[in-house]
Coordinates of C-alpha atoms in Angstrom, one line a residue:
M1 CA 16.7 -130.3 67.8
P2 CA 14.5 -127.3 66.3
A3 CA 11.1 -127.6 65.9
A4 CA 11.7 -127.0 62.1
E5 CA 14.1 -129.9 61.5
K6 CA 12.0 -132.3 63.4
T7 CA 9.5 -131.4 61.0
R8 CA 11.4 -132.0 58.2
Q9 CA 12.9 -135.5 59.5
N10 CA 9.2 -136.7 60.3
H11 CA 8.0 -136.4 56.9
P12 CA 9.7 -139.2 54.5
R13 CA 8.2 -137.7 51.2
G14 CA 10.5 -134.5 51.8
Y15 CA 7.5 -132.5 52.2
R16 CA 7.8 -129.2 54.7
L17 CA 4.7 -128.1 56.3
V18 CA 3.8 -124.2 55.4
P19 CA 1.2 -122.2 55.8
E20 CA -1.4 -123.3 53.5
G21 CA -3.4 -120.9 50.6
D22 CA -6.5 -121.4 49.1
L23 CA -4.7 -121.5 45.6
D24 CA -7.9 -123.2 44.0
H25 CA -10.2 -120.1 44.9
D26 CA -8.8 -117.9 42.2
L27 CA -9.1 -120.1 39.5
V28 CA -12.8 -120.6 40.9
Q29 CA -13.3 -117.1 40.7
G30 CA -11.6 -116.9 37.3
R31 CA -9.1 -114.2 38.6
P32 CA -5.3 -114.6 38.0
L33 CA -3.7 -117.1 40.4
G34 CA -1.6 -115.6 43.5
V35 CA -3.1 -111.9 43.3
H36 CA -3.7 -112.4 47.1
R37 CA -1.6 -113.7 49.7
S38 CA -2.8 -116.1 52.0
T39 CA -4.0 -115.4 55.4
H40 CA -4.3 -119.1 56.7
Q41 CA -1.8 -119.3 59.8
R42 CA 0.3 -122.6 60.7
T43 CA -0.5 -124.5 63.1
G44 CA 1.9 -126.2 66.1
D45 CA 4.2 -128.9 64.4
A46 CA 3.1 -131.6 66.7
G47 CA -0.4 -131.1 67.1
D48 CA -2.9 -132.5 70.1
A49 CA -2.1 -135.6 72.0
K50 CA -4.3 -138.3 72.2
R51 CA -6.6 -138.5 74.9
L52 CA -8.6 -141.7 76.3
P53 CA -12.6 -141.1 76.6
D54 CA -13.8 -140.2 79.7
K55 CA -15.2 -143.5 80.0
P56 CA -15.0 -145.5 83.6
L57 CA -13.6 -148.7 83.8
P58 CA -16.1 -151.8 84.2
D59 CA -16.6 -153.0 87.5
L60 CA -14.1 -156.3 88.5
P61 CA -16.1 -159.8 88.9
S62 CA -16.3 -161.4 92.1
I63 CA -13.1 -163.6 92.2
P64 CA -14.0 -167.1 94.1
M65 CA -11.9 -167.7 97.0
P66 CA -9.8 -170.9 96.8
M67 CA -10.6 -173.5 99.8
S68 CA -7.5 -173.5 101.9
P69 CA -6.8 -176.7 103.3
D70 CA -7.0 -175.4 107.0
F71 CA -10.6 -175.7 106.4
S72 CA -10.5 -178.6 104.3
P73 CA -12.9 -181.4 106.0
G74 CA -11.2 -184.3 107.9
L75 CA -7.9 -182.7 108.1
A76 CA -6.6 -182.5 111.8
P77 CA -6.6 -179.3 113.4
G78 CA -3.0 -177.3 112.9
L79 CA -2.3 -179.4 110.1
G80 CA -2.3 -176.4 107.4
S81 CA -1.0 -173.7 109.7
R82 CA 2.5 -174.2 108.7
R83 CA 1.2 -174.0 104.8
R84 CA -0.7 -171.0 105.4
P85 CA 1.6 -168.0 104.5
L86 CA 2.4 -170.2 101.2
I87 CA -1.3 -170.4 100.5
V88 CA -2.0 -166.7 101.3
F89 CA 0.8 -165.7 98.9
L90 CA -0.4 -167.6 96.3
C91 CA -4.0 -166.8 96.2
A92 CA -2.9 -163.0 96.4
L93 CA -0.9 -163.5 93.3
A94 CA -3.8 -165.1 91.7
G95 CA -5.7 -162.3 92.1
C96 CA -3.2 -160.1 91.0
L97 CA -3.0 -161.9 87.9
L98 CA -6.7 -162.3 87.1
A99 CA -7.7 -159.0 88.1
G100 CA -4.8 -157.4 85.4
A101 CA -6.4 -159.8 82.8
V102 CA -9.7 -158.1 83.4
L103 CA -8.0 -154.7 83.5
E104 CA -6.4 -155.4 79.9
L105 CA -10.0 -156.5 78.5
A106 CA -11.8 -153.4 79.7
W107 CA -8.3 -150.9 78.3
Q108 CA -8.7 -152.6 74.8
G109 CA -12.2 -151.6 74.7
T110 CA -11.3 -148.2 75.4
R111 CA -7.9 -147.6 73.7
P112 CA -7.4 -146.2 70.1
P113 CA -6.2 -149.0 67.7
P114 CA -2.7 -149.2 66.7
P115 CA -1.4 -146.9 64.5
T116 CA -1.8 -147.9 60.6
P117 CA 1.5 -147.9 58.5
F118 CA 2.7 -144.3 57.2
E119 CA 0.1 -142.7 59.4
D120 CA 2.3 -139.5 60.2
C121 CA 2.8 -139.4 56.5
P122 CA 1.8 -135.8 55.2
C123 CA 1.0 -137.3 51.9
R124 CA -1.9 -139.8 53.6
D125 CA -5.5 -139.1 52.9
N126 CA -7.2 -136.7 55.9
G127 CA -10.3 -138.5 55.9
S128 CA -11.6 -135.3 53.1
G129 CA -10.6 -137.2 49.9
K130 CA -7.4 -135.2 49.9
P131 CA -3.6 -135.7 50.9
D132 CA -2.4 -133.8 54.2
V133 CA -0.2 -131.6 52.0
P134 CA -0.3 -128.1 51.3
Q135 CA -1.0 -127.8 47.2
Y136 CA 1.9 -126.6 45.8
F137 CA 3.7 -129.1 47.6
Q138 CA 1.7 -132.0 46.3
T139 CA 3.5 -134.6 44.2
T140 CA 1.4 -137.6 44.5
P141 CA -1.5 -137.5 43.6
P142 CA -0.6 -134.9 40.6
M143 CA -2.6 -132.3 39.9
W144 CA -3.4 -130.5 36.4
A145 CA -0.9 -133.1 35.2
G146 CA -2.0 -132.1 31.3
P147 CA -2.7 -134.7 28.8
T148 CA -0.5 -138.3 29.7
A149 CA -0.4 -141.4 27.4
T150 CA 2.0 -143.9 26.4
G151 CA 2.7 -145.3 23.2
K152 CA 3.9 -148.0 21.6
A153 CA 7.0 -149.7 23.3
P154 CA 10.4 -149.1 21.7
F155 CA 11.8 -152.7 19.9
V156 CA 15.4 -151.4 18.5
A157 CA 16.4 -155.3 18.3
Q158 CA 14.0 -155.8 16.0
T159 CA 12.9 -152.9 14.5
A160 CA 16.2 -150.9 13.3
V161 CA 16.8 -151.3 9.4
L162 CA 20.8 -151.2 9.1
P163 CA 22.3 -150.4 5.9
T164 CA 23.9 -152.9 4.2
G165 CA 27.0 -153.2 1.4
T166 CA 29.0 -150.3 1.6
Y167 CA 27.9 -149.0 5.1
S168 CA 29.4 -150.8 8.2
Y169 CA 27.2 -151.0 11.4
V170 CA 27.9 -148.1 13.8
P171 CA 26.5 -148.7 17.3
N172 CA 23.7 -146.4 18.4
H173 CA 24.6 -143.4 20.5
P174 CA 22.3 -144.3 22.2
L175 CA 19.4 -143.1 19.3
Q176 CA 21.5 -142.1 16.2
T177 CA 22.0 -145.0 14.4
S178 CA 23.7 -145.1 11.1
V179 CA 21.1 -143.4 8.8
P180 CA 22.7 -142.8 5.4
I181 CA 21.7 -139.1 4.7
E182 CA 22.1 -137.6 1.1
G183 CA 24.3 -134.9 0.5
M184 CA 26.0 -135.2 4.1
G185 CA 29.8 -135.2 4.3
S186 CA 32.3 -136.6 6.6
H187 CA 32.9 -132.9 8.2
N188 CA 28.8 -132.3 8.9
E189 CA 27.1 -132.7 11.9
S190 CA 24.8 -135.2 12.4
I191 CA 21.1 -134.5 11.7
F192 CA 20.4 -135.4 15.3
K193 CA 22.0 -131.9 16.0
L194 CA 19.5 -129.9 13.6
M195 CA 16.3 -130.8 15.2
G196 CA 15.3 -127.4 16.6
Y197 CA 13.2 -127.8 20.0
L198 CA 13.2 -131.7 19.1
T199 CA 16.7 -132.0 19.2
P200 CA 18.0 -134.5 21.8
Y201 CA 20.2 -132.9 24.5
E202 CA 23.8 -132.0 23.1
P203 CA 26.3 -129.5 24.6
A204 CA 25.9 -126.2 22.5
P205 CA 28.8 -125.6 20.3
G206 CA 29.8 -122.2 21.6
F207 CA 28.1 -118.5 21.9
G208 CA 31.2 -116.4 21.0
V209 CA 33.7 -116.6 24.0
D210 CA 36.1 -119.2 25.1
E211 CA 35.5 -121.3 28.6
Y212 CA 37.5 -120.6 31.4
S213 CA 38.1 -121.9 35.0
L214 CA 37.9 -119.7 38.3
P215 CA 41.0 -118.1 39.0
E216 CA 42.7 -119.0 42.2
G217 CA 41.4 -117.3 44.9
A218 CA 37.9 -117.2 43.3
E219 CA 34.8 -118.4 45.1
L220 CA 31.2 -119.9 43.2
I221 CA 28.7 -118.9 46.1
Q222 CA 25.2 -119.0 44.1
V223 CA 23.8 -120.9 41.4
Q224 CA 20.5 -120.7 39.7
M225 CA 19.7 -123.2 37.1
L226 CA 16.3 -123.0 35.1
S227 CA 16.1 -126.3 32.9
R228 CA 14.0 -127.6 30.2
H229 CA 12.1 -130.9 30.3
G230 CA 13.5 -133.9 28.8
S231 CA 12.6 -135.5 25.4
R232 CA 8.7 -136.3 25.2
Y233 CA 5.9 -137.8 23.0
P234 CA 4.3 -134.9 20.8
T235 CA 2.1 -132.6 22.3
L236 CA -1.6 -132.9 21.8
D237 CA -1.8 -130.1 18.8
S238 CA 1.2 -131.2 17.2
G239 CA 0.7 -131.7 13.4
V240 CA 2.1 -135.1 13.1
A241 CA -1.0 -136.6 15.0
G242 CA -3.1 -134.9 12.1
F243 CA -0.7 -136.7 9.3
G244 CA -1.3 -140.2 11.3
E245 CA -5.2 -140.0 11.3
K246 CA -4.7 -138.8 7.5
I247 CA -2.4 -141.8 6.6
K248 CA -4.8 -144.0 8.2
N249 CA -7.8 -142.6 6.6
A250 CA -6.4 -143.6 3.3
S251 CA -6.1 -147.4 4.4
G252 CA -6.8 -149.5 1.5
K253 CA -6.5 -146.6 -1.2
L254 CA -3.0 -146.0 -0.4
T255 CA 0.1 -147.5 -2.4
A256 CA 3.5 -146.3 -1.6
K257 CA 7.1 -147.6 -3.0
G258 CA 10.6 -147.0 -3.1
D259 CA 12.1 -145.6 0.3
L260 CA 8.4 -145.0 1.2
E261 CA 7.1 -148.3 0.8
F262 CA 7.2 -148.8 4.7
L263 CA 4.3 -146.6 4.9
N264 CA 2.2 -149.2 3.4
H265 CA 2.4 -151.0 6.7
W266 CA 3.2 -147.9 8.9
S267 CA 0.5 -146.3 12.1
Y268 CA 0.9 -143.8 14.1
E269 CA 1.3 -145.0 17.5
L270 CA 3.3 -142.2 19.4
G271 CA 2.0 -141.2 23.0
H272 CA 1.5 -137.9 24.0
E273 CA 3.4 -135.1 26.5
I274 CA 4.7 -137.4 28.7
L275 CA 8.5 -138.2 29.0
V276 CA 9.8 -140.9 26.6
P277 CA 13.0 -143.1 28.0
K278 CA 15.7 -140.7 26.5
G279 CA 13.5 -137.7 28.4
R280 CA 14.2 -139.4 31.4
S281 CA 18.1 -140.2 31.0
E282 CA 18.5 -136.2 29.9
L283 CA 17.2 -135.3 33.2
F284 CA 18.8 -137.7 35.4
E285 CA 22.3 -137.3 33.6
S286 CA 21.9 -133.6 33.7
G287 CA 21.6 -133.8 37.8
I288 CA 24.8 -136.2 38.0
L289 CA 26.6 -133.5 35.9
H290 CA 25.0 -130.7 38.3
S291 CA 26.1 -132.8 41.4
Y292 CA 29.6 -133.0 39.8
M293 CA 29.7 -129.3 39.2
Y294 CA 28.1 -127.8 41.9
S295 CA 27.3 -130.3 45.4
Q296 CA 29.9 -128.2 47.2
L297 CA 26.8 -125.3 47.4
Y298 CA 24.5 -127.7 49.1
D299 CA 24.3 -127.3 52.6
P300 CA 23.7 -131.0 54.0
N301 CA 21.7 -129.5 57.2
T302 CA 18.9 -128.0 54.9
K303 CA 16.3 -129.0 52.5
I304 CA 16.1 -126.6 49.6
I305 CA 12.5 -125.8 47.6
V306 CA 13.1 -127.0 43.6
R307 CA 10.1 -125.4 41.6
T308 CA 8.3 -127.2 38.4
T309 CA 4.9 -127.2 37.1
T310 CA 2.1 -129.8 37.5
Q311 CA 2.5 -131.1 33.9
D312 CA 3.3 -134.8 34.4
R313 CA 6.6 -134.3 31.9
M314 CA 7.5 -131.0 34.2
L315 CA 6.9 -133.0 37.5
K316 CA 9.2 -136.1 36.2
S317 CA 11.8 -134.2 34.6
A318 CA 12.3 -132.5 38.2
E319 CA 12.0 -135.9 39.8
Y320 CA 14.7 -137.5 37.4
F321 CA 16.8 -134.3 37.9
L322 CA 16.9 -134.7 41.9
A323 CA 17.6 -138.3 41.9
G324 CA 20.6 -137.4 39.9
F325 CA 21.8 -134.8 41.7
F326 CA 21.1 -136.5 45.4
G327 CA 20.3 -139.9 44.5
L328 CA 17.3 -141.9 45.1
E329 CA 16.9 -140.5 48.9
W330 CA 16.7 -136.7 47.2
T331 CA 13.4 -136.3 49.4
N332 CA 15.8 -135.6 52.3
N333 CA 17.5 -133.0 50.7
A334 CA 14.6 -131.1 48.2
T335 CA 10.9 -130.3 48.2
I336 CA 9.4 -130.0 44.9
E337 CA 6.8 -127.0 44.7
V338 CA 4.6 -127.7 42.0
I339 CA 3.0 -124.7 40.3
I340 CA -0.1 -124.9 38.5
E341 CA -0.1 -125.0 34.6
Q342 CA -3.3 -124.0 33.3
N343 CA -4.6 -121.3 30.9
H344 CA -5.1 -117.8 33.1
A345 CA -2.8 -119.1 36.2
N346 CA 0.1 -116.8 37.2
N347 CA 3.1 -119.0 36.7
S348 CA 6.5 -117.7 35.8
L349 CA 7.5 -120.9 34.6
A350 CA 4.9 -121.1 31.5
G351 CA 4.8 -117.2 31.7
Y352 CA 2.5 -117.5 28.0
L353 CA -0.4 -118.8 30.4
N354 CA -1.5 -115.5 31.6
C355 CA -0.5 -113.3 28.6
P356 CA -3.6 -113.4 26.5
N357 CA -1.9 -111.6 23.2
S358 CA 1.0 -113.8 23.0
W359 CA -1.5 -116.4 21.7
K360 CA -2.5 -113.8 19.0
Q361 CA 0.7 -113.0 17.4
N362 CA 2.0 -115.8 15.4
G363 CA 4.2 -114.1 13.2
G364 CA 6.7 -117.2 13.7
S365 CA 4.6 -119.6 12.4
E366 CA 3.9 -117.8 9.2
A367 CA 7.3 -117.4 8.6
S368 CA 7.9 -120.6 9.1
Q369 CA 5.3 -121.9 6.8
E370 CA 6.6 -119.7 4.0
W371 CA 10.1 -120.8 4.5
Q372 CA 8.5 -124.6 4.4
A373 CA 7.2 -123.7 1.0
N374 CA 10.6 -123.0 0.0
Y375 CA 12.9 -125.5 1.1
L376 CA 10.5 -128.5 0.9
K377 CA 9.4 -127.8 -2.7
N378 CA 11.8 -130.7 -4.3
A379 CA 11.2 -133.0 -1.3
T380 CA 7.4 -132.8 -1.8
T381 CA 7.4 -133.6 -5.2
R382 CA 10.0 -136.7 -4.6
L383 CA 7.7 -137.9 -2.1
Q384 CA 4.9 -137.6 -4.2
G385 CA 6.0 -139.7 -6.9
M386 CA 6.6 -142.7 -4.3
I387 CA 2.8 -142.4 -3.1
E388 CA -0.6 -143.2 -5.0
G389 CA -4.0 -142.9 -3.4
L390 CA -3.3 -139.9 -1.4
D391 CA -3.0 -136.2 -2.1
W392 CA 0.6 -135.4 -0.4
T393 CA 0.9 -131.7 0.5
V394 CA 4.1 -129.7 1.7
E395 CA 2.2 -129.9 5.4
D396 CA 2.5 -133.3 5.0
T397 CA 6.1 -133.4 4.0
Y398 CA 6.9 -131.1 7.0
S399 CA 4.9 -133.6 9.5
A400 CA 7.0 -136.6 8.0
Q401 CA 10.1 -135.0 8.6
T402 CA 8.8 -134.1 12.0
L403 CA 8.2 -137.6 12.6
C404 CA 12.1 -138.6 12.3
P405 CA 13.0 -136.9 15.6
Y406 CA 9.6 -137.8 17.8
E407 CA 10.1 -141.6 16.6
T408 CA 13.7 -141.5 17.0
V409 CA 13.2 -140.5 20.7
A410 CA 10.3 -142.7 21.4
Y411 CA 11.5 -145.9 19.5
G412 CA 15.2 -145.2 19.2
Y413 CA 14.8 -145.4 15.1
S414 CA 12.5 -143.8 12.5
S415 CA 12.2 -145.0 8.9
W416 CA 11.0 -141.0 8.3
C417 CA 15.1 -140.0 8.7
N418 CA 16.4 -140.8 5.6
L419 CA 13.8 -139.7 3.1
F420 CA 15.4 -135.8 3.4
T421 CA 18.6 -134.5 2.1
Y422 CA 21.2 -133.1 4.6
E423 CA 20.3 -129.6 2.8
E424 CA 16.3 -130.4 3.6
W425 CA 17.7 -131.0 7.6
I426 CA 19.4 -127.9 7.7
G427 CA 16.2 -126.5 6.3
F428 CA 14.3 -128.3 8.9
S429 CA 16.3 -126.5 11.8
Y430 CA 16.0 -123.1 10.3
S431 CA 11.8 -123.5 9.9
I432 CA 12.4 -123.9 13.9
D433 CA 14.4 -120.8 14.2
L434 CA 12.2 -118.7 12.6
A435 CA 8.9 -120.2 14.4
F436 CA 10.6 -119.3 17.7
A437 CA 11.8 -115.7 16.9
G438 CA 8.3 -114.8 15.8
N439 CA 6.2 -116.5 18.4
N440 CA 8.4 -116.2 21.4
A441 CA 11.4 -114.1 21.4
F442 CA 12.7 -110.8 20.1
Q443 CA 10.4 -110.7 16.8
N444 CA 7.3 -110.9 18.8
P445 CA 5.7 -108.1 20.9
T446 CA 5.2 -109.9 23.9
G447 CA 8.4 -111.9 23.7
R448 CA 9.9 -109.8 26.8
A449 CA 6.5 -109.8 28.8
V450 CA 6.2 -113.5 28.9
G451 CA 9.5 -114.2 30.2
L452 CA 9.5 -111.3 32.7
G453 CA 8.2 -112.8 35.9
Y454 CA 11.0 -115.1 35.7
Q455 CA 13.5 -112.3 35.4
Q456 CA 12.0 -110.7 38.3
E457 CA 12.7 -113.7 40.2
V458 CA 16.2 -114.3 39.4
I459 CA 16.8 -110.8 40.6
A460 CA 14.7 -110.6 43.6
R461 CA 17.2 -113.9 44.6
I462 CA 20.1 -112.1 44.1
K463 CA 18.8 -109.3 45.7
N464 CA 17.6 -111.7 48.5
H465 CA 14.2 -110.3 48.8
T466 CA 10.4 -111.7 48.0
L467 CA 8.1 -110.3 45.5
E468 CA 4.8 -108.5 45.7
Y469 CA 2.9 -107.9 42.6
S470 CA 5.4 -106.4 40.1
H471 CA 3.4 -106.0 36.8
S472 CA 4.2 -109.9 35.3
Q473 CA 2.9 -113.1 35.8
I474 CA 4.7 -114.3 38.7
N475 CA 2.8 -116.0 41.3
V476 CA 2.5 -113.5 44.3
T477 CA 0.9 -115.9 46.8
L478 CA 4.2 -118.2 46.2
D479 CA 6.5 -115.3 45.6
N480 CA 5.5 -113.3 48.7
N481 CA 6.2 -116.2 51.1
E482 CA 9.9 -117.5 52.6
E483 CA 8.5 -120.9 52.7
T484 CA 7.9 -120.9 48.9
F485 CA 10.3 -118.6 47.3
P486 CA 12.8 -118.8 50.0
L487 CA 16.0 -116.5 49.9
N488 CA 18.8 -118.3 51.7
Q489 CA 19.4 -120.8 49.3
S490 CA 23.0 -121.2 47.3
L491 CA 21.3 -123.6 44.8
Y492 CA 18.5 -123.0 42.9
F493 CA 16.5 -125.5 40.4
D494 CA 13.6 -124.2 38.3
F495 CA 12.0 -126.4 35.5
S496 CA 10.0 -124.7 32.5
H497 CA 9.6 -125.2 28.6
D498 CA 11.4 -124.4 25.5
T499 CA 9.4 -121.2 24.6
N500 CA 9.4 -119.9 28.0
I501 CA 13.4 -120.2 27.9
A502 CA 13.5 -118.3 25.1
S503 CA 11.1 -115.2 26.0
I504 CA 13.2 -115.5 29.3
L505 CA 16.3 -114.9 27.5
T506 CA 14.4 -112.2 25.6
A507 CA 13.2 -110.7 29.2
F508 CA 16.9 -110.3 30.3
G509 CA 17.8 -108.5 27.0
F510 CA 20.4 -111.1 25.4
K511 CA 20.0 -108.9 22.1
Q512 CA 22.8 -111.4 20.8
F513 CA 19.7 -113.4 19.5
A514 CA 17.8 -110.2 18.1
G515 CA 19.2 -110.7 14.8
L516 CA 16.1 -110.4 12.3
L517 CA 15.9 -114.2 10.7
K518 CA 14.2 -113.6 7.0
P519 CA 12.1 -116.5 5.7
D520 CA 13.0 -116.2 2.3
A521 CA 16.7 -117.3 2.6
Y522 CA 18.9 -119.8 4.8
P523 CA 21.4 -116.9 6.6
G524 CA 24.1 -119.7 7.5
P525 CA 25.1 -119.9 10.7
H526 CA 23.3 -117.4 13.5
D527 CA 23.1 -117.3 16.6
F528 CA 19.4 -117.9 17.5
T529 CA 19.5 -121.0 16.7
V530 CA 17.0 -123.3 18.7
S531 CA 18.6 -126.6 18.7
H532 CA 21.6 -124.9 20.7
I533 CA 19.2 -122.7 22.9
T534 CA 16.3 -125.2 23.8
P535 CA 16.9 -128.7 23.0
F536 CA 15.3 -131.3 25.3
G537 CA 17.3 -131.3 28.5
A538 CA 18.2 -127.7 28.0
R539 CA 19.5 -125.7 31.0
L540 CA 20.7 -122.2 31.9
D541 CA 23.0 -122.2 34.7
I542 CA 23.6 -118.3 36.5
E543 CA 26.5 -118.7 38.6
I544 CA 27.3 -115.7 40.8
I545 CA 31.1 -115.7 41.6
R546 CA 33.3 -114.0 44.6
T547 CA 36.8 -112.5 43.8
P548 CA 39.1 -110.8 46.6
K549 CA 39.9 -108.2 44.0
P550 CA 38.4 -107.4 40.3
F551 CA 39.9 -109.6 37.4
A552 CA 41.4 -108.2 34.6
A553 CA 39.0 -108.2 31.5
D554 CA 41.8 -110.4 29.4
R555 CA 42.2 -113.0 32.5
S556 CA 46.0 -112.0 33.0
R557 CA 45.5 -111.3 36.5
Y558 CA 44.1 -109.5 39.8
L559 CA 44.3 -105.6 39.6
D560 CA 46.3 -104.5 41.8
E561 CA 43.7 -102.1 43.2
G562 CA 40.3 -102.6 44.3
R563 CA 38.0 -104.3 46.9
E564 CA 36.4 -107.5 46.7
T565 CA 33.9 -107.9 43.5
K566 CA 31.3 -110.1 42.6
Y567 CA 30.6 -111.3 39.2
I568 CA 27.7 -113.3 37.3
H569 CA 28.3 -115.7 34.6
F570 CA 25.4 -117.0 32.5
V571 CA 26.0 -120.8 31.0
L572 CA 23.4 -122.1 28.6
N573 CA 23.8 -125.8 27.6
Q574 CA 27.6 -125.6 28.8
R575 CA 29.1 -122.9 27.0
T576 CA 29.4 -119.1 28.0
L577 CA 26.8 -116.3 27.2
P578 CA 29.1 -113.3 26.6
L579 CA 26.9 -110.7 28.4
G580 CA 29.4 -108.0 27.2
V581 CA 27.7 -108.6 23.7
S582 CA 24.3 -108.0 24.4
F583 CA 25.1 -105.3 27.4
P584 CA 27.8 -103.0 26.5
E585 CA 27.8 -101.9 30.1
C586 CA 29.4 -105.2 31.2
D587 CA 32.6 -104.6 28.8
S588 CA 32.3 -106.5 25.6
K589 CA 36.1 -106.5 25.5
R590 CA 36.2 -109.2 28.7
V591 CA 37.2 -112.8 27.5
D592 CA 35.2 -114.8 29.6
G593 CA 31.7 -113.1 29.2
W594 CA 31.3 -112.2 32.8
C595 CA 29.7 -108.9 34.1
E596 CA 30.3 -107.2 37.3
L597 CA 27.2 -108.3 39.4
E598 CA 26.5 -104.4 40.3
T599 CA 26.5 -103.0 36.6
F600 CA 24.5 -106.1 35.3
L601 CA 22.1 -105.6 38.2
E602 CA 21.5 -102.1 37.2
V603 CA 21.3 -102.9 33.4
Q604 CA 18.5 -105.4 34.6
E605 CA 16.5 -102.3 36.6
A606 CA 15.3 -101.2 32.7
M607 CA 13.5 -104.5 32.0
P608 CA 10.6 -104.6 33.1
A609 CA 9.7 -101.0 31.7
L610 CA 11.2 -102.2 28.4
A611 CA 8.9 -105.9 28.8
D612 CA 5.5 -103.1 29.0
F613 CA 3.7 -106.3 30.5
D614 CA 0.4 -104.9 31.0
H615 CA 0.1 -103.2 27.8
A616 CA 2.0 -106.3 25.7
C617 CA -0.2 -108.9 27.3
F618 CA -3.6 -107.2 28.1
G619 CA -3.8 -104.0 26.2
E620 CA -4.8 -102.8 22.7
V621 CA -1.8 -104.7 20.3
D622 CA -2.2 -105.0 16.6
V623 CA -1.4 -108.1 15.2
L624 CA 1.6 -107.4 13.4
P625 CA 3.2 -109.3 10.6
Y626 CA 6.9 -111.2 11.2
G627 CA 9.7 -108.5 10.8
S628 CA 7.5 -105.6 12.1
V629 CA 9.0 -106.0 15.7
N630 CA 12.7 -106.7 16.5
D631 CA 12.9 -105.3 20.6
G632 CA 10.1 -108.3 21.6
R633 CA 7.9 -105.4 22.9
P634 CA 4.7 -103.6 21.1
I635 CA 5.9 -100.9 18.8

């Protein structure tokens, strides 16, 4: 068995030894992580054999000889002579046994103690206070996990308020309880599909093309998946926590009535940032779905590298996904690589961390607030009439509406949901579309730059090469090492955040999502709808397909002339992204949304220059009002 294979089998936690780099050094020195490649060399897999110390064994004690019957007084001469051979043998045997016992006692004092359980586990403490695992493969204990706090446990069996009278009971699905929403018709979609980035996972309704199976003779040869984490508690900077504190401070003065009467006894008890039960389910089910879709691409004789970040919900999402894909023994099949998620760290899965200018460009937030004042005007007036002792503002109304999806995924039910009309839920969804468009996508001058690193990694995997510094925020320490940026996998699984995925689509140049959304009016159905693009548990599957000959754009047949052809197929939340819509070179007439791989790679060669990473992220870029930028790059 090859040494590398032995190493993989001997590490029960699923780790594989690789050259260790001093990843902490760049952060301590205040430099972007990953600029310098590690120079540490790999040591032998087996290590040095243990030796006994050069301590001499103690002298053996003297052994008294037993009295032989031949020399017993009072016995006649010759009486013991017939028994002498037997006596001599017994004496010799006793001496050997005694000597062996003494040697064993001496040996016990010099040999090392027996190994403790899991002594050979690479995750054990090696005496330095740190586990014997390269930092980028360490999952226990977690590092840079970010805020982690659980909240009040759900109790739907007791807390759900079921409508009475004309309403009949509708079973949870699993969270969408029967909530009467004013203005909702029988043909309207559920409000739980109108919650933007807070939408529990649902397949997208479609992006303009039909779905097709592979034609006979075609072969799927590679998949690169990028997934968002699952449903979670609010982040620390979320407005709902501040709203909860405002209600707490008004205790004793606040009086609510009507539909808002529950507020007299309500308190904010959500945790922050970690996955809620629904989030665990979303990633586990995604793993199962991907197992059904792509399992035959996995070589059971290998272990794949799966990448995520150090934040708790990110690491847990990767683990739940892998448990769904491989089963609970997933550590036999995959090694998780955790990339530091901290400010100024180079990390393509959180590209904004090392793009300072992206934090300054908040035109999307401004556009969203303008729209909130518009669509929530009536709701604010309505709620103000139900409460006394509190200065209720438009911001409070928006926080109250935002609590509906957060409490729903945390508890299974929320009393905030039915305070708003169906039209106001459409307005809520659009407020998030505006924010993402202006903060993370084509209406932001750093939109392309933030997602560029991951775009480069996808292209590098397709072209089968590692990456050195590429004028983006990739982690060069990891991406220039085939142990941590493997090139021989047919399955790649990466885990990221919603805003980063929006920027990655921008970096690829999906102009289908570039249309300007205006904050003064709802435009009706539109392509850049966040609940369709990055709901909780969102996933982008990039498929590489090989056909024996070119396949007709109308999918009627293989062409008579031509040679083996490779195509690329983007699938976002189980629906095809039509590449020809965003890239005319890919043939907009293709009904399946595919693009010839060579053509797509040629188109993507222009994307780094369009992103203009160094200037967009670190240059002198004016803070521009929303609507000034429409191509995701500086003007």
